[in-house]
Coordinates of C-alpha atoms in Angstrom, one line a residue:
M1 CA -30.9 -31.0 -3.2
T2 CA -29.4 -30.9 0.2
R3 CA -31.8 -31.6 3.1
P4 CA -31.7 -29.5 6.3
A5 CA -30.3 -32.2 8.4
Q6 CA -27.5 -33.0 5.9
F7 CA -26.5 -29.3 5.9
L8 CA -26.3 -29.2 9.7
D9 CA -24.2 -32.4 9.7
T10 CA -21.9 -30.8 7.2
L11 CA -21.8 -27.5 9.2
N12 CA -21.0 -29.3 12.4
A13 CA -18.2 -31.4 10.8
W14 CA -16.7 -28.3 9.3
T15 CA -16.9 -26.3 12.5
T16 CA -15.4 -29.1 14.6
E17 CA -12.5 -29.5 12.2
A18 CA -11.9 -25.7 12.0
A19 CA -12.0 -25.3 15.7
A20 CA -9.4 -28.0 16.1
T21 CA -6.8 -26.0 14.3
L22 CA -7.2 -22.9 16.4
P23 CA -4.5 -21.8 18.9
A24 CA -5.6 -22.8 22.4
P25 CA -6.5 -19.2 23.5
S26 CA -8.7 -18.5 20.4
R27 CA -10.4 -21.9 21.0
L28 CA -11.2 -21.0 24.5
L29 CA -12.5 -17.6 23.4
L30 CA -14.8 -19.2 20.9
Q31 CA -16.1 -21.5 23.5
A32 CA -16.8 -18.7 25.8
L33 CA -18.5 -16.7 23.1
C34 CA -20.8 -19.6 22.2
R35 CA -21.8 -19.9 25.9
I36 CA -22.6 -16.3 26.6
E37 CA -26.0 -14.7 25.7
E38 CA -26.1 -13.3 22.1
P39 CA -26.5 -9.6 23.4
D40 CA -23.2 -10.1 25.4
R41 CA -21.2 -11.0 22.4
D42 CA -19.2 -7.7 22.1
S43 CA -15.8 -6.4 22.9
T44 CA -17.1 -4.4 25.8
T45 CA -18.3 -7.4 27.7
L46 CA -15.2 -9.5 26.8
D47 CA -12.8 -6.8 27.7
G48 CA -14.4 -7.1 31.2
N49 CA -14.3 -10.8 31.5
W50 CA -11.5 -12.3 29.4
A51 CA -8.7 -11.9 31.9
D52 CA -11.0 -13.1 34.8
L53 CA -12.1 -16.1 32.8
W54 CA -8.5 -16.9 32.0
R55 CA -7.5 -17.0 35.6
R56 CA -10.7 -18.8 36.7
L57 CA -9.7 -21.6 34.4
D58 CA -6.2 -21.7 35.7
Q59 CA -4.6 -21.0 32.3
P60 CA -0.9 -20.5 32.2
D61 CA 0.8 -17.1 32.2
D62 CA -1.2 -13.9 31.2
P63 CA -4.0 -14.1 28.7
P64 CA -3.1 -12.8 25.1
P65 CA -4.7 -9.6 24.1
L66 CA -8.3 -9.9 23.1
A67 CA -7.7 -8.7 19.6
A68 CA -4.9 -11.4 19.1
A69 CA -7.3 -14.2 20.3
V70 CA -10.1 -12.9 18.1
A71 CA -8.1 -12.6 14.8
P72 CA -7.9 -16.5 14.1
L73 CA -11.5 -16.8 14.7
V74 CA -12.4 -14.2 12.1
A75 CA -9.8 -15.7 9.7
A76 CA -11.3 -19.1 10.0
A77 CA -14.8 -17.7 9.3
L78 CA -16.1 -19.0 12.6
I79 CA -17.2 -15.4 13.8
A80 CA -17.7 -12.0 12.1
A81 CA -16.4 -9.0 13.8
E82 CA -18.6 -5.9 13.1
P83 CA -17.7 -2.4 14.6
A84 CA -20.8 -0.8 16.0
N85 CA -20.0 2.3 14.2
P86 CA -18.0 1.4 10.9
S87 CA -17.0 5.1 10.4
D88 CA -15.4 5.1 14.0
P89 CA -13.0 2.1 14.4
S90 CA -12.6 3.0 18.2
T91 CA -16.2 1.9 19.0
F92 CA -17.0 -1.5 20.4
V93 CA -17.2 -4.5 18.1
R94 CA -20.0 -7.0 18.0
Y95 CA -19.3 -10.6 17.3
R96 CA -21.6 -12.5 15.1
I97 CA -21.8 -16.2 15.2
H98 CA -24.0 -18.5 13.0
P99 CA -26.5 -20.4 15.2
G100 CA -25.4 -23.8 13.9
I101 CA -21.8 -23.0 14.7
A102 CA -22.6 -21.8 18.1
E103 CA -24.6 -24.9 18.8
A104 CA -21.8 -27.2 17.5
I105 CA -19.1 -25.4 19.6
H106 CA -21.3 -25.4 22.7
A107 CA -22.2 -29.2 22.5
A108 CA -18.4 -30.0 22.5
T109 CA -17.4 -27.5 25.3
P110 CA -16.4 -29.2 28.5
Q111 CA -18.7 -28.5 31.4
S112 CA -15.9 -26.9 33.4
I113 CA -15.6 -24.1 30.8
T114 CA -19.4 -23.4 30.5
A115 CA -19.5 -23.4 34.3
A116 CA -16.6 -20.9 34.5
V117 CA -18.3 -18.6 31.8
D118 CA -21.6 -18.6 33.7
A119 CA -19.9 -17.8 36.9
D120 CA -17.8 -15.0 35.5
L121 CA -20.6 -13.3 33.5
A122 CA -23.0 -13.7 36.5
A123 CA -20.5 -12.0 38.8
W124 CA -19.6 -9.3 36.3
W125 CA -23.2 -8.1 35.5
T126 CA -24.2 -8.3 39.2
A127 CA -21.2 -6.2 40.2
V128 CA -22.2 -3.7 37.4
A129 CA -25.9 -3.6 38.6
I130 CA -24.6 -3.1 42.3
R131 CA -22.2 -0.2 41.1
D132 CA -25.1 1.5 39.3
I133 CA -27.4 1.3 42.4
E134 CA -24.7 2.9 44.5
Q135 CA -24.2 5.6 41.8
E136 CA -27.9 6.6 42.2
Q137 CA -27.2 7.8 45.7
T138 CA -25.1 10.6 44.2
G139 CA -28.0 11.9 42.3
Q140 CA -27.3 10.2 39.0
D141 CA -30.1 8.7 37.1
T142 CA -28.9 5.2 36.6
S143 CA -32.2 3.3 36.8
Q144 CA -32.2 2.1 33.2
L145 CA -28.6 0.9 33.7
V146 CA -29.6 -1.0 36.9
V147 CA -32.4 -2.6 34.8
R148 CA -30.1 -3.5 31.9
A149 CA -27.3 -5.0 34.1
G150 CA -29.9 -7.0 36.3
L151 CA -31.7 -8.5 33.2
A152 CA -28.3 -9.4 31.7
A153 CA -27.1 -11.2 34.8
V154 CA -30.3 -13.3 35.3
P155 CA -29.6 -16.0 32.6
Y156 CA -26.2 -16.8 34.0
L157 CA -27.6 -16.8 37.6
L158 CA -30.5 -19.1 36.7
R159 CA -28.0 -21.6 35.2
R160 CA -26.1 -21.6 38.4
H161 CA -29.3 -22.0 40.5
D162 CA -28.5 -18.9 42.2
W163 CA -32.2 -18.1 42.8
D164 CA -31.7 -15.6 45.5
T165 CA -29.4 -13.1 43.6
A166 CA -31.4 -13.6 40.5
S167 CA -34.6 -12.7 42.3
R168 CA -33.1 -9.6 44.0
L169 CA -31.8 -8.2 40.7
L170 CA -35.2 -8.7 39.0
E171 CA -36.8 -7.1 41.9
Q172 CA -34.5 -4.1 41.5
A173 CA -35.4 -3.9 37.9
L174 CA -39.0 -3.8 38.8
T175 CA -38.6 -1.2 41.4
R176 CA -36.9 1.2 38.8
D177 CA -39.5 0.5 36.1
P178 CA -42.6 -0.2 37.8
Y179 CA -45.1 1.1 35.2
S180 CA -43.6 -0.6 32.1
P181 CA -45.6 -3.8 31.0
V182 CA -42.6 -4.5 28.7
T183 CA -40.3 -4.8 31.6
A184 CA -42.8 -6.9 33.6
Q185 CA -43.3 -9.2 30.7
T186 CA -39.5 -9.6 30.4
V187 CA -39.0 -10.6 34.0
I188 CA -42.0 -12.7 34.6
P189 CA -40.7 -16.0 32.9
S190 CA -37.5 -15.9 35.0
L191 CA -39.5 -15.0 38.2
R192 CA -41.8 -18.1 37.5
C193 CA -38.8 -20.2 37.0
I194 CA -37.4 -19.1 40.5
A195 CA -40.8 -19.5 42.2
E196 CA -41.3 -23.0 40.7
A197 CA -37.8 -23.9 41.7
T198 CA -37.9 -22.8 45.4
G199 CA -41.6 -22.7 46.3
E200 CA -40.7 -20.0 48.7
P201 CA -43.3 -17.4 49.8
K202 CA -40.7 -14.5 49.2
D203 CA -40.3 -15.6 45.5
L204 CA -44.0 -15.8 45.0
S205 CA -44.1 -12.2 46.4
V206 CA -41.5 -11.0 43.9
L207 CA -43.4 -12.7 41.0
A208 CA -46.5 -11.1 42.2
A209 CA -44.9 -7.7 42.1
A210 CA -44.1 -8.2 38.5
L211 CA -47.7 -9.2 37.8
R212 CA -49.2 -6.2 39.6
R213 CA -49.5 -4.1 36.4
V214 CA -50.1 -6.8 33.8
D215 CA -52.3 -9.2 35.8
P216 CA -53.3 -7.9 39.2
S217 CA -55.8 -10.7 39.8
E218 CA -52.9 -13.4 39.5
A219 CA -50.7 -11.0 41.7
E220 CA -53.4 -11.0 44.4
I221 CA -53.7 -14.8 44.3
L222 CA -50.0 -15.3 44.6
L223 CA -49.7 -13.0 47.4
R224 CA -52.5 -14.5 49.4
R225 CA -50.9 -18.0 48.8
A226 CA -47.6 -16.7 49.9
C227 CA -49.2 -15.3 53.0
D228 CA -51.0 -18.6 53.7
Q229 CA -47.8 -20.6 53.1
A230 CA -45.8 -18.4 55.4
T231 CA -48.5 -18.4 58.2
T232 CA -49.0 -22.2 57.9
G233 CA -45.2 -22.6 58.2
G234 CA -45.1 -20.3 61.2
D235 CA -43.0 -17.7 59.4
H236 CA -44.7 -14.7 60.6
S237 CA -41.9 -12.6 59.2
L238 CA -42.6 -13.6 55.6
A239 CA -46.2 -13.3 56.3
A240 CA -45.8 -9.7 57.2
A241 CA -43.8 -9.0 54.0
A242 CA -46.4 -10.7 51.8
V243 CA -49.3 -8.8 53.4
G244 CA -47.4 -5.7 53.1
H245 CA -47.0 -6.2 49.3
L246 CA -50.7 -7.2 49.0
A247 CA -51.6 -3.9 50.8
N248 CA -49.6 -2.0 48.2
L249 CA -51.3 -3.9 45.4
L250 CA -54.8 -3.0 46.7
R251 CA -53.8 0.5 47.5
D252 CA -52.8 0.9 43.8
Q253 CA -56.1 -0.4 42.7
G254 CA -57.9 2.2 44.8
R255 CA -59.0 -0.5 47.3
L256 CA -57.8 1.7 50.2
R257 CA -60.2 0.4 52.8
D258 CA -59.1 -3.2 52.1
A259 CA -55.5 -2.0 52.1
L260 CA -56.0 -0.5 55.6
I261 CA -57.2 -3.8 56.8
L262 CA -54.1 -5.6 55.5
A263 CA -51.9 -2.9 57.0
D264 CA -53.4 -3.7 60.4
Q265 CA -52.6 -7.5 59.8
Q266 CA -49.1 -6.7 58.8
I267 CA -48.7 -4.9 62.1
E268 CA -49.9 -7.9 64.0
Y269 CA -47.7 -10.5 61.9
T270 CA -44.7 -8.2 62.6
R271 CA -45.5 -8.3 66.4
Q272 CA -45.8 -12.1 66.3
A273 CA -42.6 -12.5 64.4
G274 CA -40.7 -10.7 67.2
L275 CA -39.3 -8.1 64.7
G276 CA -37.6 -5.0 66.0
A277 CA -39.1 -1.7 67.0
W278 CA -38.1 0.1 64.0
T279 CA -39.8 -2.5 61.7
Q280 CA -42.9 -2.2 63.8
L281 CA -42.7 1.6 63.4
S282 CA -42.3 1.1 59.6
N283 CA -45.6 -0.8 59.4
Q284 CA -47.3 2.0 61.5
G285 CA -45.9 4.4 58.9
Q286 CA -47.3 2.5 56.0
R287 CA -50.8 2.5 57.8
L288 CA -50.4 6.2 58.2
Q289 CA -49.7 6.7 54.5
I290 CA -53.0 4.7 53.6
L291 CA -55.0 6.9 56.0
G292 CA -53.6 10.0 54.2
W293 CA -54.7 8.5 50.7
L294 CA -58.1 7.8 52.2
G295 CA -58.3 11.5 53.0
H296 CA -58.3 11.1 56.8
H297 CA -55.8 14.0 57.1
E298 CA -56.8 15.1 60.6
Q299 CA -56.5 11.5 61.8
V300 CA -53.0 11.4 60.2
L301 CA -51.8 14.4 62.1
T302 CA -53.3 13.0 65.3
D303 CA -51.5 9.7 64.8
L304 CA -48.3 11.5 63.7
S305 CA -48.1 13.0 67.2
V306 CA -48.0 9.5 68.7
L307 CA -45.5 8.1 66.3
R308 CA -43.1 11.1 66.7
D309 CA -43.1 10.4 70.4
R310 CA -41.9 6.8 69.6
L311 CA -39.4 8.2 67.1
A312 CA -37.9 10.3 69.9
V313 CA -37.1 7.3 72.1
L314 CA -35.9 4.8 69.5
P315 CA -32.0 4.1 69.3
E316 CA -30.5 5.5 66.1
Q317 CA -29.3 2.1 65.0
P318 CA -31.8 -0.7 64.1
A319 CA -31.7 -3.9 66.1
D320 CA -30.5 -7.2 64.6
N321 CA -34.0 -8.3 64.0
D322 CA -34.9 -5.1 62.1
A323 CA -34.8 -5.1 58.2
V324 CA -35.4 -1.5 57.7
D325 CA -33.5 1.6 57.5
P326 CA -34.5 3.9 60.5
W327 CA -34.0 6.9 58.4
N328 CA -36.4 5.7 55.8
V329 CA -38.9 4.9 58.4
R330 CA -38.6 8.5 59.9
A331 CA -38.8 10.1 56.3
V332 CA -42.0 8.2 55.6
I333 CA -43.7 9.2 58.8
L334 CA -42.7 12.8 58.5
N335 CA -43.4 13.1 54.8
T336 CA -46.9 11.6 55.3
G337 CA -47.4 14.2 58.0
Y338 CA -46.2 17.0 55.7
A339 CA -48.5 15.8 52.9
A340 CA -51.6 15.8 55.4
A341 CA -50.6 19.4 56.5
V342 CA -50.5 20.5 52.8
A343 CA -53.9 18.8 52.2
L344 CA -55.4 20.7 55.2
R345 CA -53.8 23.9 54.0
R346 CA -51.8 24.1 57.2
W347 CA -48.9 25.7 55.5
Q348 CA -46.8 26.6 58.5
Q349 CA -47.1 23.1 59.9
A350 CA -46.1 21.7 56.6
L351 CA -43.0 24.1 56.6
D352 CA -42.1 22.9 60.1
L353 CA -42.3 19.3 59.2
N354 CA -40.2 19.6 56.1
D355 CA -37.6 21.8 57.9
E356 CA -37.3 18.9 60.3
I357 CA -36.8 16.4 57.6
T358 CA -34.2 18.6 56.0
T359 CA -32.3 19.1 59.4
I360 CA -32.3 15.3 59.9
K361 CA -30.8 14.9 56.4
R362 CA -28.0 17.4 57.2
R363 CA -27.2 15.8 60.5
R364 CA -26.8 12.4 58.8
G365 CA -24.2 14.0 56.5
A366 CA -26.5 14.2 53.5
S367 CA -25.1 15.6 50.2
A368 CA -26.0 18.9 48.7
Y369 CA -28.3 17.1 46.2
E370 CA -30.1 15.1 49.0
T371 CA -30.5 18.3 51.0
A372 CA -31.8 20.2 48.0
R373 CA -34.4 17.6 47.2
A374 CA -35.7 17.9 50.8
R375 CA -35.7 21.7 50.7
F376 CA -37.6 21.7 47.4
N377 CA -40.7 20.5 49.2
N378 CA -40.8 23.9 50.9
C379 CA -42.1 25.5 47.7
P380 CA -45.9 24.6 48.0
P381 CA -46.4 26.0 51.4
L382 CA -44.1 29.1 50.7
L383 CA -46.2 29.7 47.5
R384 CA -49.5 29.5 49.5
L385 CA -48.2 31.8 52.2
G386 CA -47.3 34.4 49.5
R387 CA -43.5 34.2 50.4
L388 CA -42.7 34.5 46.6
T389 CA -39.2 36.0 47.0
E390 CA -38.2 33.1 49.1
V391 CA -39.5 30.6 46.5
D392 CA -37.6 32.4 43.8
H393 CA -34.3 32.1 45.8
L394 CA -35.1 28.4 46.8
L395 CA -35.7 27.4 43.2
L396 CA -32.5 29.1 42.0
D397 CA -30.6 27.0 44.6
C398 CA -32.2 23.7 43.7
Q399 CA -31.8 24.3 40.0
D400 CA -28.1 25.0 40.5
V401 CA -27.7 21.7 42.5
F402 CA -30.0 19.6 40.0
E403 CA -28.1 20.9 37.0
T404 CA -24.6 19.9 38.7
V405 CA -25.8 16.2 39.1
S406 CA -27.9 16.2 35.8
D407 CA -31.0 15.3 37.6
I408 CA -33.5 15.9 34.7
A409 CA -36.7 14.8 36.7
G410 CA -35.6 17.3 39.5
L411 CA -35.2 20.0 36.9
G412 CA -38.6 19.4 35.6
K413 CA -40.1 19.8 39.1
V414 CA -38.1 23.1 39.5
F415 CA -39.7 24.4 36.3
G416 CA -43.1 23.1 37.3
A417 CA -42.8 25.1 40.5
R418 CA -41.5 28.2 38.7
A419 CA -44.6 28.0 36.5
E420 CA -46.8 28.2 39.5
L421 CA -44.6 31.2 40.8
E422 CA -45.1 33.1 37.6
D423 CA -48.8 32.3 37.7
Q424 CA -49.2 33.7 41.2
R425 CA -47.2 36.8 39.9
G426 CA -49.8 37.2 37.2
H427 CA -47.4 36.3 34.4
L428 CA -49.5 33.9 32.4
Q429 CA -47.2 33.7 29.5
G430 CA -44.2 33.0 31.7
A431 CA -46.3 30.3 33.6
T432 CA -47.3 28.6 30.4
E433 CA -43.7 28.7 29.0
C434 CA -42.2 27.3 32.3
G435 CA -45.0 24.7 32.3
R436 CA -44.0 23.6 28.8
T437 CA -40.3 23.3 29.8
A438 CA -41.3 21.3 32.8
Q439 CA -43.2 18.9 30.7
R440 CA -40.4 18.3 28.2
L441 CA -38.0 17.6 31.0
I442 CA -40.4 15.4 32.9
Y443 CA -41.1 13.4 29.6
I444 CA -37.4 12.5 29.5
H445 CA -37.7 10.5 32.8
R446 CA -41.3 9.3 32.0
E447 CA -42.5 8.8 35.5
P448 CA -46.2 8.4 34.6
R449 CA -47.7 10.3 37.6
D450 CA -45.3 13.1 37.2
V451 CA -46.2 13.4 33.6
A452 CA -49.9 13.3 34.4
V453 CA -49.4 16.2 36.9
S454 CA -47.4 18.2 34.2
H455 CA -50.3 17.9 31.9
H456 CA -52.8 18.8 34.6
N457 CA -51.0 22.0 35.7
L458 CA -50.4 23.0 32.1
A459 CA -54.0 22.7 31.3
N460 CA -54.7 25.1 34.3
Y461 CA -52.2 27.7 33.0
L462 CA -53.8 27.4 29.3
S463 CA -57.3 28.0 30.9
H464 CA -56.3 31.2 32.4
S465 CA -54.7 32.6 29.1
V466 CA -56.1 33.5 25.8
G467 CA -54.9 30.5 23.9
D468 CA -56.1 27.5 21.9
P469 CA -59.0 26.0 23.8
A470 CA -58.4 22.6 22.0
E471 CA -54.9 22.4 23.5
H472 CA -56.2 23.2 26.9
R473 CA -58.9 20.5 26.5
A474 CA -56.2 18.0 25.2
H475 CA -53.9 18.4 28.3
R476 CA -56.8 18.2 30.6
L477 CA -57.9 14.9 29.1
A478 CA -54.3 13.7 28.9
A479 CA -53.9 14.1 32.6
T480 CA -57.2 12.6 33.4
L481 CA -56.4 9.5 31.4
L482 CA -53.0 9.0 32.9
F483 CA -54.5 9.3 36.4
H484 CA -56.8 6.6 35.5
L485 CA -54.3 4.4 33.8
T486 CA -52.0 4.6 36.9
D487 CA -54.9 4.0 39.3
D488 CA -54.1 7.4 41.0
T489 CA -57.7 7.5 42.4
H490 CA -57.3 10.5 44.6
R491 CA -55.9 12.8 41.8
L492 CA -58.4 11.4 39.3
T493 CA -61.2 12.6 41.4
G494 CA -60.0 16.1 41.2
A495 CA -59.3 15.8 37.5
L496 CA -62.8 14.7 36.8
Y497 CA -64.3 17.6 38.6
L498 CA -62.1 20.1 36.7
L499 CA -63.0 18.4 33.4
A500 CA -66.7 18.7 34.4
A501 CA -66.2 22.4 35.1
D502 CA -64.6 22.6 31.6
L503 CA -67.5 20.7 30.0
H504 CA -70.1 22.9 31.7
R505 CA -68.2 26.2 30.6
D506 CA -69.9 27.7 27.6
P507 CA -71.4 24.3 26.3
H508 CA -72.9 26.2 23.3
S509 CA -69.7 28.0 22.3
P510 CA -68.7 27.6 18.5
D511 CA -65.3 26.2 19.7
V512 CA -67.0 23.0 21.3
L513 CA -67.2 21.1 18.2
T514 CA -63.4 21.5 17.6
L515 CA -62.5 20.3 21.0
P516 CA -60.9 16.8 21.3
T517 CA -62.9 13.9 22.4
T518 CA -60.9 10.9 21.3
L519 CA -57.5 9.5 22.1
L520 CA -56.1 10.1 18.6
E521 CA -57.1 13.7 18.8
V522 CA -55.5 14.2 22.2
I523 CA -52.3 12.6 20.9
R524 CA -52.2 14.9 18.0
L525 CA -52.6 18.0 19.9
V526 CA -50.4 17.0 22.9
D527 CA -47.5 15.4 20.9
A528 CA -47.1 18.6 18.9
G529 CA -44.9 19.8 21.8
D530 CA -41.2 19.1 21.3
G531 CA -40.1 16.2 23.5
V532 CA -43.6 15.2 24.4
H533 CA -44.4 11.7 23.6
F534 CA -47.9 11.2 25.1
G535 CA -48.9 8.5 22.6
D536 CA -45.9 6.4 23.4
L537 CA -46.4 6.7 27.1
V538 CA -50.2 5.6 26.8
A539 CA -49.0 2.6 24.8
T540 CA -46.6 1.6 27.4
L541 CA -49.3 1.7 30.1
C542 CA -52.0 0.2 27.9
P543 CA -50.8 -1.5 24.8
D544 CA -54.3 -1.9 23.4
L545 CA -55.1 1.7 22.3
D546 CA -58.6 1.0 21.6
T547 CA -59.1 0.1 25.3
A548 CA -57.4 3.3 26.2
D549 CA -59.7 5.3 23.8
Q550 CA -62.8 3.6 25.4
A551 CA -61.4 4.4 28.8
L552 CA -61.2 8.2 27.7
A553 CA -64.7 8.1 26.5
N554 CA -65.9 6.7 29.8
L555 CA -64.1 9.4 31.6
L556 CA -65.5 12.1 29.6
A557 CA -69.0 10.5 30.1
T558 CA -68.4 10.4 34.0
A559 CA -67.3 14.1 34.0
A560 CA -70.5 15.2 32.2
T561 CA -72.6 13.8 35.0
L562 CA -70.7 15.8 37.8
P563 CA -71.7 19.0 39.3
D564 CA -70.5 22.0 37.4
K565 CA -68.4 23.3 40.1
P566 CA -65.3 21.6 41.6
A567 CA -65.7 20.3 45.1
E568 CA -64.1 22.5 47.7
H569 CA -61.4 19.9 48.5
I570 CA -60.1 19.9 45.0
V571 CA -56.8 21.7 44.7
E572 CA -56.2 22.9 41.1
R573 CA -52.4 22.7 41.0
L574 CA -50.7 19.4 41.9
Q575 CA -47.3 18.7 43.1
M576 CA -45.0 16.1 41.5

């Protein structure tokens, strides 16, 4: 009986002998394949890197075609070439290598070759990520491509000790998939490696960003440590950044008053760091946002007047000691004012602010897509002012632009607004149908808070029509649970009051016993819609479904204790 060690020795000897007989280009290709990560062993990745690797290693003449270099490897049984789609030979090919063969070849590969492979793949995947980020500016949804490319680049960057680039790409992945525990768990080991290697406060901050959803307690500890290290080292700039991240963390947890205190600390650290006027104004804008989430809308509009005076006198270009985009600062401040005006039902003021935002975008040479996204925010105030014909025309314009750039999330919002338009016109069936269409589109993008709003609004339309009360209750519970799981405390308050109103409505009706009260019942009713995957989304946000089910039971119990009329400040329809 052959022992495992004897088998590996035999395989190693056979591999070494077989590789020695290969043509030099095929041997180099095999060494490269055994160095790169297993998911990258395909013809698409090799097509993008074979010629660059050849030149990087100063090989003579031009590289042979990839197929010619692969053929001897397949003939020698060192690799297997498997088309991704056997029925279509034109599809890309995966290259399979026995782990024992890969280990034997890798152990004998010169360091100069492994270093060249790492450098080439790191540069290639980084370039792919940057390209996909740039394409986002045209309206294309490339967020998942950015995540894929960034994660693929990281192993090579870590081998090269390029901590900074690896950290930036992992941060980009987190930014584009902020609610996924799967993405967070994927990047955390690499970010820990980076933080341990550098000990830098900035790297502790990025690691904390990954931990925000899966372990907010550790994230808070790391951010406070980063801030302490930065202030001890006299680096007030890094301290300002760490405190800003910590303020966002506490904001997401609903600890808004603590977040406001930290926002004030960030303003002071930024001043001590001597950062530019635009950076200081950016901090003021973040503070303004928190005031808005606290419900201090009158204060927001008062402070807005002061900040707009400062905006009027600042130069268009940031200073060398500014690390912010002036347009983003301006947009945050004006958008916060717009949201406060909407909350206070000052519809004309909201329109004026949004028109100002749109005008600025046009002056900056914004694309038709960017302009349409800004104009779309005119819908809520126009609807409340009863200017329904203008809303109709605006939605047609936005839908045309969003369809051109395939902005699925934008189209979902258009149909969501059209549902409200139909509701105001008294067309309950049309409102419900548009609400369902909006929900299907929004589920494609799967931004949890937008999904929650779609369930919330659809529940409202169903409550006004003669339909299935169980479905109406299921969508209400789905929205409430999602607001809870995403820590959207402001919207959760409104949802609980509306749920309370539902619970107090005809409590002795024979339908009551058939209304859903558990997570599985809600999933069964909600997921009946084509393209709606509520159960999958809940599992992403809270992998332990028993915990989610208990959370739903707690929310129902809380709603049952609330007054039977929604508070006056609760607005039934929410905007995405």
